[in-house]
CSV table of C-alpha atoms and ligand atoms in Angstrom, one decimal:
chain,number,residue,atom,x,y,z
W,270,UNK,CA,89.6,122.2,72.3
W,271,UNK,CA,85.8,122.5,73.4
W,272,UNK,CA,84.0,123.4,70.3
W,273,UNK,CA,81.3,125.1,71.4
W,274,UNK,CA,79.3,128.3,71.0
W,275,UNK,CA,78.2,128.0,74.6
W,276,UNK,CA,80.1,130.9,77.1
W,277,UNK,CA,82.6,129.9,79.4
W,278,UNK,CA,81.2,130.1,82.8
W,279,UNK,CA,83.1,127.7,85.0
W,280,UNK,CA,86.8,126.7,84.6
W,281,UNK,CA,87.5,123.4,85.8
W,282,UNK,CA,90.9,122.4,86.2
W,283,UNK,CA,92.9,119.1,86.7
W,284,UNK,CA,96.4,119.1,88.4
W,285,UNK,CA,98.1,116.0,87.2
W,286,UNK,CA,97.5,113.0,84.8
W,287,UNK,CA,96.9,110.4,87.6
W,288,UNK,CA,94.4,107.2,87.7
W,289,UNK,CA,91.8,109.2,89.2
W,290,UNK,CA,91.5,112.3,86.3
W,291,UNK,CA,91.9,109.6,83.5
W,292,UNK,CA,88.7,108.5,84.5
W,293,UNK,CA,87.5,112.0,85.0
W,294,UNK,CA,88.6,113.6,81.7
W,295,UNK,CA,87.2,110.2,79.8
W,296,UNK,CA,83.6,110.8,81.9
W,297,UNK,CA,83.6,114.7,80.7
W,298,UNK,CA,84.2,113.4,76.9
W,299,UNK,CA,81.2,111.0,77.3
W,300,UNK,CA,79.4,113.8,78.2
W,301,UNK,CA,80.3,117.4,78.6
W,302,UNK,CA,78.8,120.3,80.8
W,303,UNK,CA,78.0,122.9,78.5
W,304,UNK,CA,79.6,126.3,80.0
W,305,UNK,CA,82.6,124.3,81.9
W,306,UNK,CA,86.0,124.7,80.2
W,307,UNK,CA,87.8,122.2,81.5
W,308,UNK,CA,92.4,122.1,81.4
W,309,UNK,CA,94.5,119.7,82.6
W,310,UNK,CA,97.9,120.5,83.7
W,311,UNK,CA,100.5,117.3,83.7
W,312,UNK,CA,103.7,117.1,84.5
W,313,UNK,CA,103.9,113.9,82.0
W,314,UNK,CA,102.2,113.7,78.9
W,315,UNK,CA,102.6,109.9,79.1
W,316,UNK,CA,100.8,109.0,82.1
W,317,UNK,CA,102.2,105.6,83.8
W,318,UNK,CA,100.2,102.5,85.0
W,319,UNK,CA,102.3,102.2,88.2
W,320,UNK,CA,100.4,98.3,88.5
W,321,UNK,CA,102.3,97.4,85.5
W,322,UNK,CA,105.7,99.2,86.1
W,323,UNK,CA,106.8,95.6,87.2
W,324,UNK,CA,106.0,93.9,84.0
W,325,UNK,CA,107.5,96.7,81.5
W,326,UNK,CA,111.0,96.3,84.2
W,327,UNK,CA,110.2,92.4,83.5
W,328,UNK,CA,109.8,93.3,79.9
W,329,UNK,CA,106.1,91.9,79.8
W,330,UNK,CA,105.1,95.0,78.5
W,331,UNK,CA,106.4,98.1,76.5
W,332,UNK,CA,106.7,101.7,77.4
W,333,UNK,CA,103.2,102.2,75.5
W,334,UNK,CA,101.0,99.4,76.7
W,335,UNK,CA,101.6,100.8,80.4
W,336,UNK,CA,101.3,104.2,79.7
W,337,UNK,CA,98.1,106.7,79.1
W,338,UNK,CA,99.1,109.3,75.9
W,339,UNK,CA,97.0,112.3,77.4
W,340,UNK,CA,96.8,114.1,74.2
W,341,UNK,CA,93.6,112.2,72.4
W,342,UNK,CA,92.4,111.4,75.8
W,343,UNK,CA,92.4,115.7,76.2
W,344,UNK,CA,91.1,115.9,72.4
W,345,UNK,CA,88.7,113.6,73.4
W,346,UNK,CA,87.2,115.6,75.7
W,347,UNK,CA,87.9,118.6,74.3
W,348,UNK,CA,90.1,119.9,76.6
W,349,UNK,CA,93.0,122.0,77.2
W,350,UNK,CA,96.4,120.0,78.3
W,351,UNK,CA,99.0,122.2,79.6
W,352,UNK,CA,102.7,120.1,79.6
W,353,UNK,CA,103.8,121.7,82.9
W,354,UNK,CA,104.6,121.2,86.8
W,355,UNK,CA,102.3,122.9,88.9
W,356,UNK,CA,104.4,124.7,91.8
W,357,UNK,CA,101.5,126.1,93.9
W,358,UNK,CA,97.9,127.5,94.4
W,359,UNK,CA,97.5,131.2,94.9
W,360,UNK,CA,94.1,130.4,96.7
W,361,UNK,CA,93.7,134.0,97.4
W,362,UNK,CA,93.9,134.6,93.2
W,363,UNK,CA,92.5,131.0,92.2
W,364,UNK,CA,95.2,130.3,90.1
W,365,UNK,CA,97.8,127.6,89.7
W,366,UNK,CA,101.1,128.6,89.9
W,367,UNK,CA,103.1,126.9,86.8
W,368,UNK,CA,107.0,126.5,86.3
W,369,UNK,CA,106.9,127.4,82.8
W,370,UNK,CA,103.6,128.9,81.9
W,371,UNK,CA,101.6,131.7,83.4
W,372,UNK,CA,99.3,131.4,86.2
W,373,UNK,CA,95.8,129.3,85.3
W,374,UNK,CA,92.8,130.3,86.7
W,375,UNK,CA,90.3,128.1,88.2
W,376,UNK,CA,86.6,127.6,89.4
W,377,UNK,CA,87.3,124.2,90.8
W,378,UNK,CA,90.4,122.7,91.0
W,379,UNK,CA,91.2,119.0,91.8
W,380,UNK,CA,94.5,117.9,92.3
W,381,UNK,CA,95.5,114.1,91.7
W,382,UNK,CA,99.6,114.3,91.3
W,383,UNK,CA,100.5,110.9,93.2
W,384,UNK,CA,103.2,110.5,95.4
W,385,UNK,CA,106.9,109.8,95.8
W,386,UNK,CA,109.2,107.7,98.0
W,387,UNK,CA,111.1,109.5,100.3
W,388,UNK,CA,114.7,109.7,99.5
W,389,UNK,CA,115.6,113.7,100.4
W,390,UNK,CA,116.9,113.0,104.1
W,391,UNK,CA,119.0,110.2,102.5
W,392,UNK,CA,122.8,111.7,101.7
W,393,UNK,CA,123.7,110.5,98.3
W,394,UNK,CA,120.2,109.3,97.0
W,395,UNK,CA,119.0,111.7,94.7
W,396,UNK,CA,123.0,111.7,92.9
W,397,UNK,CA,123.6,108.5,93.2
W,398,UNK,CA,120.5,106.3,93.1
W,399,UNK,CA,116.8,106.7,92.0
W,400,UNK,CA,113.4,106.6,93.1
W,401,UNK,CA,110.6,104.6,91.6
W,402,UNK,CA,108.9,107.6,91.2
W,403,UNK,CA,108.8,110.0,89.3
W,404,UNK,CA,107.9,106.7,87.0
W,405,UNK,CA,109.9,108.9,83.7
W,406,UNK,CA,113.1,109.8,85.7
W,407,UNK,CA,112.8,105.7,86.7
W,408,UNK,CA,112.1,104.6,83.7
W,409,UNK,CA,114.9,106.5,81.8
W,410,UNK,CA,117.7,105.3,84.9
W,411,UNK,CA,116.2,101.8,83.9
W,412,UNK,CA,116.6,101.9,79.9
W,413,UNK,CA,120.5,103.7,81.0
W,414,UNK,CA,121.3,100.7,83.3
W,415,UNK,CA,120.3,98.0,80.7
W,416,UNK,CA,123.0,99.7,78.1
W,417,UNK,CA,125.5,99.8,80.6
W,418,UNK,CA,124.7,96.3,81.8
W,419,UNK,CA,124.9,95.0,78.4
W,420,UNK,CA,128.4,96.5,78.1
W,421,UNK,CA,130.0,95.7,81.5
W,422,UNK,CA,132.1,92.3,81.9
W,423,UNK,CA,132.6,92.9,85.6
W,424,UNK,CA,129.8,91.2,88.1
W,425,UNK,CA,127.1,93.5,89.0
W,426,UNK,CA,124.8,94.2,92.7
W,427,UNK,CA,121.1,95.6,92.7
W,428,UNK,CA,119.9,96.8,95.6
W,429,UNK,CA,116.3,97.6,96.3
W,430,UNK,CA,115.6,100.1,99.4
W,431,UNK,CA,112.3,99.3,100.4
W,432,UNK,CA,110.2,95.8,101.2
W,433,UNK,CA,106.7,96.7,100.5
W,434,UNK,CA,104.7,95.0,97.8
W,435,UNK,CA,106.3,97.1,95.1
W,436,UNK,CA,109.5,97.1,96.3
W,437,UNK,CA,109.7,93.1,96.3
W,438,UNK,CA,107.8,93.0,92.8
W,439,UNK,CA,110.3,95.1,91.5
W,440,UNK,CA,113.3,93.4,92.2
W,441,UNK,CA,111.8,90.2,91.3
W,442,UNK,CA,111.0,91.7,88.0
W,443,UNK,CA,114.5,93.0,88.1
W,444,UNK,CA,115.7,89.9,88.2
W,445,UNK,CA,113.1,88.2,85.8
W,446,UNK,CA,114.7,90.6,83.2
W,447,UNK,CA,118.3,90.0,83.7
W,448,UNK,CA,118.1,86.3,83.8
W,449,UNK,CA,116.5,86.6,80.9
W,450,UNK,CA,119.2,89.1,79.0
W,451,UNK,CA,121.9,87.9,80.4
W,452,UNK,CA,120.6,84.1,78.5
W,453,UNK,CA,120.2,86.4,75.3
W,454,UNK,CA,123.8,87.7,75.4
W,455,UNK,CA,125.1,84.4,76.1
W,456,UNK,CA,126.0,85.1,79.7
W,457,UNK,CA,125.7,83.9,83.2
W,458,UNK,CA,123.4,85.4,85.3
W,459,UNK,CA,125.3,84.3,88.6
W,460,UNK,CA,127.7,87.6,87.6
W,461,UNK,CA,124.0,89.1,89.4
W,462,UNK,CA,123.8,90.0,92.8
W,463,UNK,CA,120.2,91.0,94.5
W,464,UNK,CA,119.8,92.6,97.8
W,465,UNK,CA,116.6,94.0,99.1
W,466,UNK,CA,116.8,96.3,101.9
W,467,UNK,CA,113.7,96.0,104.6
W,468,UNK,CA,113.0,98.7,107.7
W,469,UNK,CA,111.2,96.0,109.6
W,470,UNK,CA,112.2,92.9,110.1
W,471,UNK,CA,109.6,91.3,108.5
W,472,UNK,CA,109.1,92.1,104.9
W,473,UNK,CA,106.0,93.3,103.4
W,474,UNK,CA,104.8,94.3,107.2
W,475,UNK,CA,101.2,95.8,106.0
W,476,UNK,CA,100.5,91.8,104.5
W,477,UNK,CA,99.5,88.8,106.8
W,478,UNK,CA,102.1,87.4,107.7
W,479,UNK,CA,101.4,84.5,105.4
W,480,UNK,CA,101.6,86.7,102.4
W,481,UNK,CA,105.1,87.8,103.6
W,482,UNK,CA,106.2,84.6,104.4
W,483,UNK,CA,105.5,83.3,100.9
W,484,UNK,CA,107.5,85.8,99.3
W,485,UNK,CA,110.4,85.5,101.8
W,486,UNK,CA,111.0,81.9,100.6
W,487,UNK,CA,110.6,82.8,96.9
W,488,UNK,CA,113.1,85.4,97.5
W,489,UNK,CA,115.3,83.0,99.3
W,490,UNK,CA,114.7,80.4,96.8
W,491,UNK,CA,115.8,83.2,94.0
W,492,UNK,CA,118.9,84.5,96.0
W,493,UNK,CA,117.8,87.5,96.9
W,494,UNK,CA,119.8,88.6,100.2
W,495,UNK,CA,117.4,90.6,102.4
W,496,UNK,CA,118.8,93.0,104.8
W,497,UNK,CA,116.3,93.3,107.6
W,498,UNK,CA,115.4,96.3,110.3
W,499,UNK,CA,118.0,98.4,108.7
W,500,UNK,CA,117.6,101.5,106.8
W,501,UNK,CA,119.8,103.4,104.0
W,502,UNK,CA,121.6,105.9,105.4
W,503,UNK,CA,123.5,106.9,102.5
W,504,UNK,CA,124.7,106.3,99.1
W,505,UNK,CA,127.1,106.9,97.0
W,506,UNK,CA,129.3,106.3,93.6
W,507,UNK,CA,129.4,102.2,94.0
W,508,UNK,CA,128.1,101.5,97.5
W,509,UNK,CA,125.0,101.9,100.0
W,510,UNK,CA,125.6,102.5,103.4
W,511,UNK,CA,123.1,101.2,105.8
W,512,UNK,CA,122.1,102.3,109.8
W,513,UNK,CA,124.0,98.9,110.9
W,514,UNK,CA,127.2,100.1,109.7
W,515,UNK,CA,127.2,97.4,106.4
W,516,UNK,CA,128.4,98.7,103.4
W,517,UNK,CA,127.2,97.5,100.6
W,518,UNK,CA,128.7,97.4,96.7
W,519,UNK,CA,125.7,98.5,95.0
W,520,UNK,CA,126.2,99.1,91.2
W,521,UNK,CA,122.3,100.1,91.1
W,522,UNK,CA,120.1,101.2,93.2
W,523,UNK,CA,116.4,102.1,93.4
W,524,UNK,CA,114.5,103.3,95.9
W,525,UNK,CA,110.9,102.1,96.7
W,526,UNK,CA,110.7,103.8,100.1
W,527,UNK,CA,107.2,104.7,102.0
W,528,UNK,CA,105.2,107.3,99.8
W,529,UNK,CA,105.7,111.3,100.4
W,530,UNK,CA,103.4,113.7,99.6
W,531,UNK,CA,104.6,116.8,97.3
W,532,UNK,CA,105.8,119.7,99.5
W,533,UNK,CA,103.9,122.2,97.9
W,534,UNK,CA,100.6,121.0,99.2
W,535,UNK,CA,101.5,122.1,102.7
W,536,UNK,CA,103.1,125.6,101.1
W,537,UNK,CA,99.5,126.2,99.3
W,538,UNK,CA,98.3,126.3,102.9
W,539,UNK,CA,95.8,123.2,102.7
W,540,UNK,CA,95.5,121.1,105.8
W,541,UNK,CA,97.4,117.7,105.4
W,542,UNK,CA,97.5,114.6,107.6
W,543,UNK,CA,101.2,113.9,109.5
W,544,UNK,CA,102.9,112.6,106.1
W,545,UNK,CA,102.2,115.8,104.2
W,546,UNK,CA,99.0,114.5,102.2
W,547,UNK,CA,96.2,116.3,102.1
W,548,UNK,CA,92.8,115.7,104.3
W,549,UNK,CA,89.4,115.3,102.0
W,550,UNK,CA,86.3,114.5,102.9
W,551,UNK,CA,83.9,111.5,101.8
W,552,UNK,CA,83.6,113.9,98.3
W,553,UNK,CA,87.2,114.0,97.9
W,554,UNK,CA,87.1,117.9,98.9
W,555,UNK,CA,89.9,119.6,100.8
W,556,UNK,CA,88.5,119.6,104.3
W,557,UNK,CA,89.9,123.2,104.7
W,558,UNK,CA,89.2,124.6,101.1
W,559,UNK,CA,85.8,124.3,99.4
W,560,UNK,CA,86.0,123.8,95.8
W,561,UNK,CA,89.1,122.1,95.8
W,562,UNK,CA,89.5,118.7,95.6
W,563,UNK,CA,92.7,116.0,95.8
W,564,UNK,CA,92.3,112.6,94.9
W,565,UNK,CA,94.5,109.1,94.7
W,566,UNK,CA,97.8,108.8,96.8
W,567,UNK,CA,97.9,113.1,97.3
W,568,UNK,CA,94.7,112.9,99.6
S,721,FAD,C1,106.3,99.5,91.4
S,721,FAD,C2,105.0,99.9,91.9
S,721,FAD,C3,103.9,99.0,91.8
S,721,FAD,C4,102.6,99.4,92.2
S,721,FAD,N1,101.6,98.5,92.1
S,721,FAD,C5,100.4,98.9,92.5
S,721,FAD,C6,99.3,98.0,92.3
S,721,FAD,O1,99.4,96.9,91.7
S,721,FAD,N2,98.1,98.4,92.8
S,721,FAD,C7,97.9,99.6,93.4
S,721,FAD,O2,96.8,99.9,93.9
S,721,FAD,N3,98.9,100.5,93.6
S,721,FAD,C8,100.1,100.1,93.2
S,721,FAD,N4,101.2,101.0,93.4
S,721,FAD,C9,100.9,102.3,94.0
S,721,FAD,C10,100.5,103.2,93.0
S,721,FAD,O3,101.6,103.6,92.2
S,721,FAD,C11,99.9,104.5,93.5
S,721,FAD,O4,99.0,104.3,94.5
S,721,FAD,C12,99.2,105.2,92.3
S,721,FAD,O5,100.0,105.4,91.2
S,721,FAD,C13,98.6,106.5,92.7
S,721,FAD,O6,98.0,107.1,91.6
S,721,FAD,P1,97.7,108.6,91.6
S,721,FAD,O7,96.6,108.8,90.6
S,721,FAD,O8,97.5,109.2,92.9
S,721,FAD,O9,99.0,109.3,91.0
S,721,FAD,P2,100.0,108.8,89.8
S,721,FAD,O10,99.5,107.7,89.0
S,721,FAD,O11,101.3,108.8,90.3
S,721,FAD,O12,99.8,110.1,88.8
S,721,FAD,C14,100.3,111.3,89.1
S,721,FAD,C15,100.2,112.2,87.9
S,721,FAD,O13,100.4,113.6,88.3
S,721,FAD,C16,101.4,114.2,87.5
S,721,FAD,N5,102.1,115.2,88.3
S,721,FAD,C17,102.8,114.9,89.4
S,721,FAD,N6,103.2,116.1,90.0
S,721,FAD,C18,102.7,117.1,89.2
S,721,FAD,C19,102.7,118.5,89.3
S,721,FAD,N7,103.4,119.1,90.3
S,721,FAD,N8,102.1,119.2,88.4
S,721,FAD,C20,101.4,118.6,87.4
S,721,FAD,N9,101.4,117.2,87.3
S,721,FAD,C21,102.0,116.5,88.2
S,721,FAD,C22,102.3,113.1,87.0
S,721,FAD,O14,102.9,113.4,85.8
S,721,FAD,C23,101.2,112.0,86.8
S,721,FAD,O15,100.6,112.2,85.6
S,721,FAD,C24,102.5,100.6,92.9
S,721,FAD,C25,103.5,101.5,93.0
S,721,FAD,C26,104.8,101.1,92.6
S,721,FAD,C27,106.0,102.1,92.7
C-alpha cells in the first residue's frame, strides 16, 4: 500500500493483469505520482505470458516461469490488488462494478482484460471442450488431461479448433509433450492421434503463404490430419462434429478460435468496432469516453 502522507486526490484504476498494465504498474513503482492512489483489479493473481503458453504445454517451461505473480509487482508499487472480475462500469457513478466486492471508484480507469476465442455459439463447447483462454481454466483442463492420459490404455485423439499461429503452435506443442511422456512411461506414441481443425482452407490465412506452407508440411511430416474450410459445429462427450457432416472421436479438445471481446464492454455502453472490442484513439483512450482507456487485445 502507498505509504504516503500525501492526500489522495486522483484514483487510478487498472482492470486486469494484462501485458500492457504490467508494464504500467512496474512504471508507477519506478516512480509514483504523489496524490494518485492507484488499484488494480484482476481476475488472476497469476498473470500468463500467453507467448510462452506453448512451451509450458511443451513442458519447456513451468507454471511460474510463464506467469506474472501480481502481488510484489502491486507491493512494488504500492498499490492496491483487488482478486476480482470486474462485471461493468457504472460511467454515470465512476465505479467498477465487481462480482464479489463493492463498487470501486475511479478517476481514470484503463481497462486491459484480453480476449477470448469464441466458443458460445458452439453446442457442446463450453461442457465438453475448452478454450485457450481463460489461460487458468486451460491450464487446469491441461494438467487434468495429462492424469488421465497417464492412466488410460485405450488410444487417444486431440483435436485443435482453430489454424492460426497459436492454434498450430499449440498442437505442435501438444504433441511435443506427449511424444515425449508417452517415451517416459514406456509407451508408443502412435496410440496418439492429432487433428487440427482450419475455417479456411489454407492454414494460418493472415501468414504469407510461404509461412503457411512451411508449417503445412511440418504438420504433414508430424501426422497431424488437418481438416480444412470446415468449422466445429458441435461437441460433445467423445466426439466433434464439424459443418461437413464428419464426426470426429475427439478425446480432447481445445479451442483456439478467432479472439472475442468480453461482453460487458458493449453493456458499459462504450463504442466497440464490429467484433465487440472497444475503439481508442492514438492515446489508447475510449473514443466515446474521456478518461477511460483500454489497451492490448480489448481495444
Ligand atoms: C497459444 C497462444 C500463443 C500466443 N502467442 C503470442 C505471441 O507469441 N505473440 C503475440 O503477440 N501474441 C500471442 N498470442 C496472443 C496473445 O495472447 C494476446 O494478444 C495477448 O495475451 C493479449 O494481452 P492482453 O494484455 O490484452 O491480455 P491478457 O494477457 O489476456 O491479460 C488479461 C488480464 O485481464 C484479466 N481479466 C480478464 N477479464 C477480467 C475481468 N473481467 N476483470 C478483471 N480482470 C480480468 C486476466 O486475469 C488477465 O490478467 C498468443 C495467444 C495464444 C492463445
Amino acid at each position: 500500500m502507498q505509504s504516503t502522507s500525501q492526500p489522495i486526490l486522483k484514483d487510478l484504476v487498472l482492470i486486469g493483469g494484462g501485458h500492457s498494465h504490467v508494464a504500467v504498474i512496474k512504471s508507477f513503482g519506478m516512480k509514483p505520482m504523489p496524490g494518485v492512489r492507484l488499484t488494480i483489479i484482476s481476475r488472476d493473481v497469476h498473470t500468463p505470458y500467453s507467448g510462452m503458453l506453448p512451451g509450458y504445454v511443451a513442458g519447456h517451461y513451468q507454471f511460474d516461469e510463464v506467469h506474472i505473480d501480481l502481488r510484489p509487482l502491486a507491493q512494488f508499487a504500492g498499490a492496491r490488488l483487488y482478486h476480482d472480475e470486474a462485471l461493468r462500469i457504472d460511467k454515470k457513478n465512476k465505479t467498477v462494478i465487481c462480482k464479489s466486492r463493492p463498487a470501486v471508484p475511479y478517476d481514470v480507469l484503463s481497462i486491459n482484460i484480453g480476449s477470448t476465442p469464441q466458443i458460445g455459439n458452439i453446442s457442446g463447447a463450453a461442457e465438453f471442450a475448452v478454450a485457450v483462454k481463460p489461460i487458468s481454466q486451460f491450464v487446469d483442463r491441461w494438467k487434468r488431461f495429462l492424469d488421465r492420459l497417464a492412466a488410460q490404455t485405450s488410444p487417444c485423439k486431440i483435436c485443435v479448433v482453430g489454424a492460426g499461429a497459436a492454434g498450430v503452435e499449440l498442437i505442435l506443442s501438444i504433441q511435443f509433450r506427449l511424444k515425449k511422456m508417452f517415451e517416459e512411461l514406456g509407451r508408443n506414441s502412435v496410440e496418439l492421434s492429432y487433428h487440427l481443425v482450419s475455417k479456411s482452407e489454407q492454414i494460418m490465412p493472415s501468414f504469407p503463404s510461404a509461412v503457411a506452407d512451411r508449417f503445412d508440411t511440418i504438420l504433414h511430416e508430424r501426422g497431424v490430419i488437418v481438416h480444412r474450410g470446415v468449422e466445429a459445429t458441435e461437441a460433445c462427450d467423445g466426439k466433434l462434429i464439424l459443418s461437413n457432416g464428419d464426426h470426429l472421436d475427439a478425446d480432447e479438445t481445445f479451442f483456439v478460435t478467432a479472439a472475442s471481446a468480453a461482453p460487458w464492454l458493449i453493456e458499459s455502453g462504450f463504442d466497440v468496432d464490429e467484433n465487440g472490442f472497444v475503439k481508442v484513439n492514438d492515446t489508447l483512450e475510449i473514443l466515446s469516453h474521456p478518461n477511460i482507456f483500454a489497451a492490448g487485445d480489448a481495444a
